[in-house]
mmCIF file of C-alpha atoms and ligand atoms in Angstrom:
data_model
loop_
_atom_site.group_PDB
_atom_site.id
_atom_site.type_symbol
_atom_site.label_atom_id
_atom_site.label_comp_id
_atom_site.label_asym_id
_atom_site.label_seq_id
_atom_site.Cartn_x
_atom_site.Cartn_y
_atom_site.Cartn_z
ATOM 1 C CA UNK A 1 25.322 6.474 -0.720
ATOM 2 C CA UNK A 2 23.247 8.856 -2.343
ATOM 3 C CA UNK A 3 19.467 8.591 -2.886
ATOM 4 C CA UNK A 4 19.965 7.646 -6.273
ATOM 5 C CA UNK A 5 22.749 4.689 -5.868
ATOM 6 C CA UNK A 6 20.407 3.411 -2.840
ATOM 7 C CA UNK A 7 17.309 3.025 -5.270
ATOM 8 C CA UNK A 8 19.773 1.639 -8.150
ATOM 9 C CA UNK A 9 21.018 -0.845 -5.855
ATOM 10 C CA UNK A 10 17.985 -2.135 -5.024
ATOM 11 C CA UNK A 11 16.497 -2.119 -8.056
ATOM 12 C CA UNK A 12 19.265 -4.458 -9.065
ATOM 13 C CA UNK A 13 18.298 -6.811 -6.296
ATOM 14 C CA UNK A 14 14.304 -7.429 -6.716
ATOM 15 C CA UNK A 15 12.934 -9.465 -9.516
ATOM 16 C CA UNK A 16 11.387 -7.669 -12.324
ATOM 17 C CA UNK A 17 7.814 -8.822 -11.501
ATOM 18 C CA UNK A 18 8.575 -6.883 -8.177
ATOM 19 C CA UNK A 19 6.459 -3.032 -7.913
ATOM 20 C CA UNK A 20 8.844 -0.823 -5.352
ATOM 21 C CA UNK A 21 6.999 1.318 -3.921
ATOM 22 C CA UNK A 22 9.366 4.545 -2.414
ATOM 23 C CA UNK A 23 8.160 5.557 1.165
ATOM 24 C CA UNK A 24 8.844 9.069 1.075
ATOM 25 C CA UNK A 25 6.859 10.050 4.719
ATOM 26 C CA UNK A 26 8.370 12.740 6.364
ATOM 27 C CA UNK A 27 11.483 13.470 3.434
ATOM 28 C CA UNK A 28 11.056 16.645 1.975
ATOM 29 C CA UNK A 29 10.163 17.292 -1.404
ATOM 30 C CA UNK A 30 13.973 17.647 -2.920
ATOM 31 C CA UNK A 31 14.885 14.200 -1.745
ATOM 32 C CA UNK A 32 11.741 13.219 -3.440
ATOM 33 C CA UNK A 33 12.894 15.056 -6.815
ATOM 34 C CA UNK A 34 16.235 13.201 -6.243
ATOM 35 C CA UNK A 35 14.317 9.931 -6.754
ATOM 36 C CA UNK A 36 12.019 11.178 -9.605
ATOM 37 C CA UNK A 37 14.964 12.271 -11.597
ATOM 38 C CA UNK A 38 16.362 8.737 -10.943
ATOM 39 C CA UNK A 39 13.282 7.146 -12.495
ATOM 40 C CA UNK A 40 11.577 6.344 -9.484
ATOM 41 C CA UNK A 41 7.514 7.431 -10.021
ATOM 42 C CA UNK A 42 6.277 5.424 -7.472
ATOM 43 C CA UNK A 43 5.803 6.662 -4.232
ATOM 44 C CA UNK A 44 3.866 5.954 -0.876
ATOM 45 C CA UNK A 45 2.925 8.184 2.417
ATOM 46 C CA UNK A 46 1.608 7.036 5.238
ATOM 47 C CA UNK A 47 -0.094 10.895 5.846
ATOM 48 C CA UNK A 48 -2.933 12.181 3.702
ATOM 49 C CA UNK A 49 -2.353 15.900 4.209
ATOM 50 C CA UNK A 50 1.708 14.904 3.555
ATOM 51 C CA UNK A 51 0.773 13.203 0.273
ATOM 52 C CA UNK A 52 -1.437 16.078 -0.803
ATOM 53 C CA UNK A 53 0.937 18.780 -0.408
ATOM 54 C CA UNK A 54 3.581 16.854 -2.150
ATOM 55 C CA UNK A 55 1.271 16.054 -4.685
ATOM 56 C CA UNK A 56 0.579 19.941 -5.427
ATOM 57 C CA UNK A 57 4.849 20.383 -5.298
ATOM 58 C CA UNK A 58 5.533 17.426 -7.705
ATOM 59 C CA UNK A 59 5.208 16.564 -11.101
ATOM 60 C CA UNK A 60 1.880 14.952 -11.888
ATOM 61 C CA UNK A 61 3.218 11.555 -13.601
ATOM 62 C CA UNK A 62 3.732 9.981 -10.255
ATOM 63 C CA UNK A 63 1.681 7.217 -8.822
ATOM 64 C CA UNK A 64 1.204 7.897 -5.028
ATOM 65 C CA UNK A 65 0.420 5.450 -2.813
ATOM 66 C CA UNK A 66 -1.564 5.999 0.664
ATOM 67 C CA UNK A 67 0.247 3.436 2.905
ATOM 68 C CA UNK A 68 -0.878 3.926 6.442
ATOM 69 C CA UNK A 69 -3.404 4.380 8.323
ATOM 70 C CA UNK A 70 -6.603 6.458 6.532
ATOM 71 C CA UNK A 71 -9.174 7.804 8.771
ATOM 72 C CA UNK A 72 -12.728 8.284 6.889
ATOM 73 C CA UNK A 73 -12.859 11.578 7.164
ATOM 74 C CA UNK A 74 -9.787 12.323 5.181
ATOM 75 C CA UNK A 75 -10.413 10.674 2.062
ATOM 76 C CA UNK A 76 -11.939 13.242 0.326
ATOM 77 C CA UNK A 77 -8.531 15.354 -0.007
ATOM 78 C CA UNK A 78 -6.944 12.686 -2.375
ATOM 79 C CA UNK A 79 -9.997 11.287 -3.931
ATOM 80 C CA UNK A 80 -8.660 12.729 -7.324
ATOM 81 C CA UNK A 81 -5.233 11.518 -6.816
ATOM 82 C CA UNK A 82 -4.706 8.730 -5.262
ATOM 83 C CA UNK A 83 -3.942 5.272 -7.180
ATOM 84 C CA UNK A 84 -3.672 2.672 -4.580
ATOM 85 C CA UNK A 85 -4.671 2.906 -0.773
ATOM 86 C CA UNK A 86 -2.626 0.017 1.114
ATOM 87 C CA UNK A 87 -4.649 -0.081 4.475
ATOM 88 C CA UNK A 88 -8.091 -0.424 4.005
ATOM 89 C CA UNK A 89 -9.560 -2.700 6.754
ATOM 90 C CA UNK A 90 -12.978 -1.785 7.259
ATOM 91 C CA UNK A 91 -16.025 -2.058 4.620
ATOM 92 C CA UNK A 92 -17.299 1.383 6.380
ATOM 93 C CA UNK A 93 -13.694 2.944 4.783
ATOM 94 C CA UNK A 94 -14.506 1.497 1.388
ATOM 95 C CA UNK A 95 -17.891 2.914 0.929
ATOM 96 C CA UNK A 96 -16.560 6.389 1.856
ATOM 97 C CA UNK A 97 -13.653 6.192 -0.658
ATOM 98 C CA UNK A 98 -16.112 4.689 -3.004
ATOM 99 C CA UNK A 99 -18.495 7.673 -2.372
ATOM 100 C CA UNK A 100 -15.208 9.745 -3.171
ATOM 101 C CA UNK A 101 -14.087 7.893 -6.058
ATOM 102 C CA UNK A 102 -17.280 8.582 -7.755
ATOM 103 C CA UNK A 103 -17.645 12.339 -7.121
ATOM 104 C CA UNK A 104 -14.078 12.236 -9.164
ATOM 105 C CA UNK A 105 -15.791 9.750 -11.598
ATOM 106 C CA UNK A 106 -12.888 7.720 -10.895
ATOM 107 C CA UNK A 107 -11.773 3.604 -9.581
ATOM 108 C CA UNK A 108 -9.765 3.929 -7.041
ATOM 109 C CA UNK A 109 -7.529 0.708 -6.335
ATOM 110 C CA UNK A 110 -7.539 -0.393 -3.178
ATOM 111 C CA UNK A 111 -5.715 -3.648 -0.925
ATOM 112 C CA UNK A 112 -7.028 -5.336 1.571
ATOM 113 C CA UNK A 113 -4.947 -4.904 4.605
ATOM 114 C CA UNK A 114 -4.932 -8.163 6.761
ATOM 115 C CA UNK A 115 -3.564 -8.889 10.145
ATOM 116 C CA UNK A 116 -0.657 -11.205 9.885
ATOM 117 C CA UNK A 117 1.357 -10.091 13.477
ATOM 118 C CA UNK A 118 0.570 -10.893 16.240
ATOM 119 C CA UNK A 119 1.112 -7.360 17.921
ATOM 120 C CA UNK A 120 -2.416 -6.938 18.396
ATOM 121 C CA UNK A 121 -1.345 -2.904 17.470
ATOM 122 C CA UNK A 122 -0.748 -3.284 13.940
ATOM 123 C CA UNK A 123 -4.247 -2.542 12.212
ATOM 124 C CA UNK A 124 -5.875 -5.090 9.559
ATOM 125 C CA UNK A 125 -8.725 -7.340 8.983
ATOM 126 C CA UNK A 126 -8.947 -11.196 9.471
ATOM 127 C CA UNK A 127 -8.826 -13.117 6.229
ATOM 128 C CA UNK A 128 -12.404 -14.115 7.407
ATOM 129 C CA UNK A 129 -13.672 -10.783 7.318
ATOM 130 C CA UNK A 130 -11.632 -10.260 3.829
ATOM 131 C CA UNK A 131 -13.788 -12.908 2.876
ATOM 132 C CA UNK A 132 -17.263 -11.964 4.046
ATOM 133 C CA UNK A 133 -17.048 -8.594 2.694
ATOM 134 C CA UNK A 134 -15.930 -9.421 -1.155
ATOM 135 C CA UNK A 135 -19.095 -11.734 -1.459
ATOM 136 C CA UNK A 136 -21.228 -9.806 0.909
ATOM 137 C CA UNK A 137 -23.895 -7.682 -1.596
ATOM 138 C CA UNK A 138 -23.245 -4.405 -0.001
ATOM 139 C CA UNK A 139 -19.647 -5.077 -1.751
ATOM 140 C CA UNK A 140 -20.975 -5.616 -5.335
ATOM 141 C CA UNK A 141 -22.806 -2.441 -5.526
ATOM 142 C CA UNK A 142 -19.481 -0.826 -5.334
ATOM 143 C CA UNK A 143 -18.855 0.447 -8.579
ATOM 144 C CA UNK A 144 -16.319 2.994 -7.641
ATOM 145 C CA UNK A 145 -13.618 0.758 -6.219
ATOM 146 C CA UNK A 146 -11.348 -2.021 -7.141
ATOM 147 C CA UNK A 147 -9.978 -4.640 -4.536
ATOM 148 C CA UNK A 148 -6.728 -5.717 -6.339
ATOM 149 C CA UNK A 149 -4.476 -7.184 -3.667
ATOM 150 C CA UNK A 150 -3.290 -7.490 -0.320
ATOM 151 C CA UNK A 151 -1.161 -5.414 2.361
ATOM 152 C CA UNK A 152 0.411 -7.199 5.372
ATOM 153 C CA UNK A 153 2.647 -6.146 7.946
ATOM 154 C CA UNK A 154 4.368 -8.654 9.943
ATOM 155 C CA UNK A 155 5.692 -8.056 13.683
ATOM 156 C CA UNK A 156 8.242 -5.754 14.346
ATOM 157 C CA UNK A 157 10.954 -8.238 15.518
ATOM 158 C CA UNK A 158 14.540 -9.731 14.920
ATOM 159 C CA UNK A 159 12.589 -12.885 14.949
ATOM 160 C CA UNK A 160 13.189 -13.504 11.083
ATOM 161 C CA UNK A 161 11.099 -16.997 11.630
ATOM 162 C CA UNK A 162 8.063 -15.518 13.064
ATOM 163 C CA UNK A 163 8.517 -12.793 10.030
ATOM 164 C CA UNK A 164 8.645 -15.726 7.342
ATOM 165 C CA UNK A 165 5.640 -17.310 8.950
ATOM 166 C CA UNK A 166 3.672 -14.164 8.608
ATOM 167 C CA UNK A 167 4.411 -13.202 5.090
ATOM 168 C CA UNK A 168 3.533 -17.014 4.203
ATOM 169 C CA UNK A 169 0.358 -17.033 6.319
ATOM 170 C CA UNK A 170 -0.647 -13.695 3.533
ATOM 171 C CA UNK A 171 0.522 -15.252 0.892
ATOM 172 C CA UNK A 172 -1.728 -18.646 1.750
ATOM 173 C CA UNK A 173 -4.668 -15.956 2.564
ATOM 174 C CA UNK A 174 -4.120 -14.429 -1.127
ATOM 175 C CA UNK A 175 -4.620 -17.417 -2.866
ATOM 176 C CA UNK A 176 -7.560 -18.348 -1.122
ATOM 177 C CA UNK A 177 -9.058 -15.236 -1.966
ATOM 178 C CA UNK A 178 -8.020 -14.823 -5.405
ATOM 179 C CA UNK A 179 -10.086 -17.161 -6.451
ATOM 180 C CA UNK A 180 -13.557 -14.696 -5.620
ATOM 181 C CA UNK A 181 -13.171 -12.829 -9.106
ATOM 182 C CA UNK A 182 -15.706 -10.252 -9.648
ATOM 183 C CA UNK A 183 -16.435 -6.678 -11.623
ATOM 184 C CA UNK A 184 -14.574 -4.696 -8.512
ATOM 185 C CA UNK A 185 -12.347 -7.607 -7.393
ATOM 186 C CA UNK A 186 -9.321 -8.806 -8.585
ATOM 187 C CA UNK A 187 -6.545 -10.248 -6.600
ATOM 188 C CA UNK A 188 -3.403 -9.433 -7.983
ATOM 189 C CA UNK A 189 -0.936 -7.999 -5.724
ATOM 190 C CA UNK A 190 0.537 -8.986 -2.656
ATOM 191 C CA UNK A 191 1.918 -5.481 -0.511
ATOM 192 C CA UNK A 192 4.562 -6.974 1.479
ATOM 193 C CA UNK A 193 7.925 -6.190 2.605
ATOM 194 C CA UNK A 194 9.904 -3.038 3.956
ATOM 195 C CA UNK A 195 13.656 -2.243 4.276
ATOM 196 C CA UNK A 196 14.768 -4.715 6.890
ATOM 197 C CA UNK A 197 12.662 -7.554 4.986
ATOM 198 C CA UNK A 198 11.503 -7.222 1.777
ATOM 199 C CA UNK A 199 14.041 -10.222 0.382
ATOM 200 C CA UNK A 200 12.556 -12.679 2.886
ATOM 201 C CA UNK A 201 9.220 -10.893 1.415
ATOM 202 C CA UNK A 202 9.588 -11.463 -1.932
ATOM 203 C CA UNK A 203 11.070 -15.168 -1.619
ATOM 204 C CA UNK A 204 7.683 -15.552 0.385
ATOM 205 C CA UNK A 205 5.878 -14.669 -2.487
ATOM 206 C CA UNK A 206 5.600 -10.425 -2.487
ATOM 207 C CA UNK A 207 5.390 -8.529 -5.519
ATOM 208 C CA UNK A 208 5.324 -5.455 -4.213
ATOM 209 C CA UNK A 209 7.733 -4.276 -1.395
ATOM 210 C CA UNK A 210 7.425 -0.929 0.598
ATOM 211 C CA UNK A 211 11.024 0.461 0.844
ATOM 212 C CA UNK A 212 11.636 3.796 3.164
ATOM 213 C CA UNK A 213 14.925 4.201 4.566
ATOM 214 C CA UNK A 214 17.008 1.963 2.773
ATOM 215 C CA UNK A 215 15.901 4.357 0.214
ATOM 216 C CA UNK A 216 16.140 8.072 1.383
ATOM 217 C CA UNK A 217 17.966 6.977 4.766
ATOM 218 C CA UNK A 218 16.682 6.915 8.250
ATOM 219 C CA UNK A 219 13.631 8.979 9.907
ATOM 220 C CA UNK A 220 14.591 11.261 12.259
ATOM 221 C CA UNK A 221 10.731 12.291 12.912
HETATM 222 C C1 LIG B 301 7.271 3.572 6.911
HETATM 223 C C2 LIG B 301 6.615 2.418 6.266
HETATM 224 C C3 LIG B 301 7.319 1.563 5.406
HETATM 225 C C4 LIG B 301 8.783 1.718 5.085
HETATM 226 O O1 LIG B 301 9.595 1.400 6.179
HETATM 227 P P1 LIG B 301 11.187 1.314 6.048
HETATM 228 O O2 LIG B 301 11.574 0.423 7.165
HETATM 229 O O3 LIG B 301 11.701 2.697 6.201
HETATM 230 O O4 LIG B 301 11.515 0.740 4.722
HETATM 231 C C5 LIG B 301 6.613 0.541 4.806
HETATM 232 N N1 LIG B 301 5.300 0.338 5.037
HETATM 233 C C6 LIG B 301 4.591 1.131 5.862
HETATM 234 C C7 LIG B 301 3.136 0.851 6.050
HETATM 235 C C8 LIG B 301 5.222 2.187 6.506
HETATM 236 O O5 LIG B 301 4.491 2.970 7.318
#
């Protein structure tokens, strides 16, 4: 099927609460367009310098979304762009897109990402450190940032139990959380879910799934 069909089929399948969010890492730039002409103007990388340049190709109503992994150093190349970054686990990462954010004079929207497998190399933050940091001070005086949700990934395993107890273990952690409301913190989104999962996501409580190959096909790279 062709990009388009894929992302109409799926579209027919998710609830309309649902945000899909089009992982486009490593497709080039006319599979991309393929998408965007279907409607699609939500899209995540997983590779700043990849995001930029197809920011720079692409039209400029798109919402892209940094999925994976940021290092601190690279922030400041999509610091005028950006409009959510999945993975942040560390507070030292938040200050420095902060710091960005306000050279832009801009909020940048950011989601907690939290450990859920038990892989211990998947990156994330225990709920207790989620915790500690939203009502630590350092936190308030962030006026350049927004914690609006939560990004889990769960293990990487035909196990579709140990998947289910994962996405329910972030969905428990989000509602303990949401209740810390504050200027730069509100929890309203729950980033869970990729091709091989996102139903057992959603019925778990996602509303916003993270859909690569089902999408543009499989990664070759
Ligand atoms: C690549 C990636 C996805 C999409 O994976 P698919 O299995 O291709 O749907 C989702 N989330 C993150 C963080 C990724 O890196």
């Amino acid at each position: 099927m062709s990009i388009s069909e894929n992302l109409k089929n799926i579209k027919s399948k998710i609830p309309n609460h649902v945000t899909l969010v089009a992982v486009s890492k490593t497709k080039p730039v006319s599979d991309l367009m393929e998408a965007y002409n279907a409607g699609q103007r939500i899209f995540g990388e997983n590779k700043i310098q990849e995001m930029v340049e197809k920011y720079e190709a692409m039209p400029k109503d798109i919402e892209w979304h940094m999925i994976g992994h940021v290092q601190r150093n690279k922030v400041k190349y999509m610091a005028n762009f950006v409009r959510l970054i999945h993975g942040v686990d560390n507070f030292k990462l938040l200050k420095e897109i902060n710091k960005q954010a306000k050279k832009h004079d801009r909020i940048i929207d950011c989601l907690f990402q939290i450990k859920i497998a038990s892989e211990n190399s998947k990156f994330g933050m225990s709920a207790k450190d989620a915790s500690e940091i939203l009502q630590s001070n350092d936190f308030s005086e962030l006026q350049n940032i927004r914690i609006t949700g939560l990004m889990g990934m769960a293990t990487f395993t035909n196990d579709i139990n140990q998947v289910e107890k994962e996405f329910k273990l972030l969905k428990t952690v989000f509602e303990n959380l949401k209740i810390l409301k504050t200027k730069n913190c509100k929890l309203e989104t729950i980033s869970m879910g990729m091709s091989s999962d996102y139903k057992l996501a959603i019925d778990c409580g996602s509303n916003m799934i993270r859909v690569g190959s089902s999408i543009f096909g499989e990664r070759n790279l």
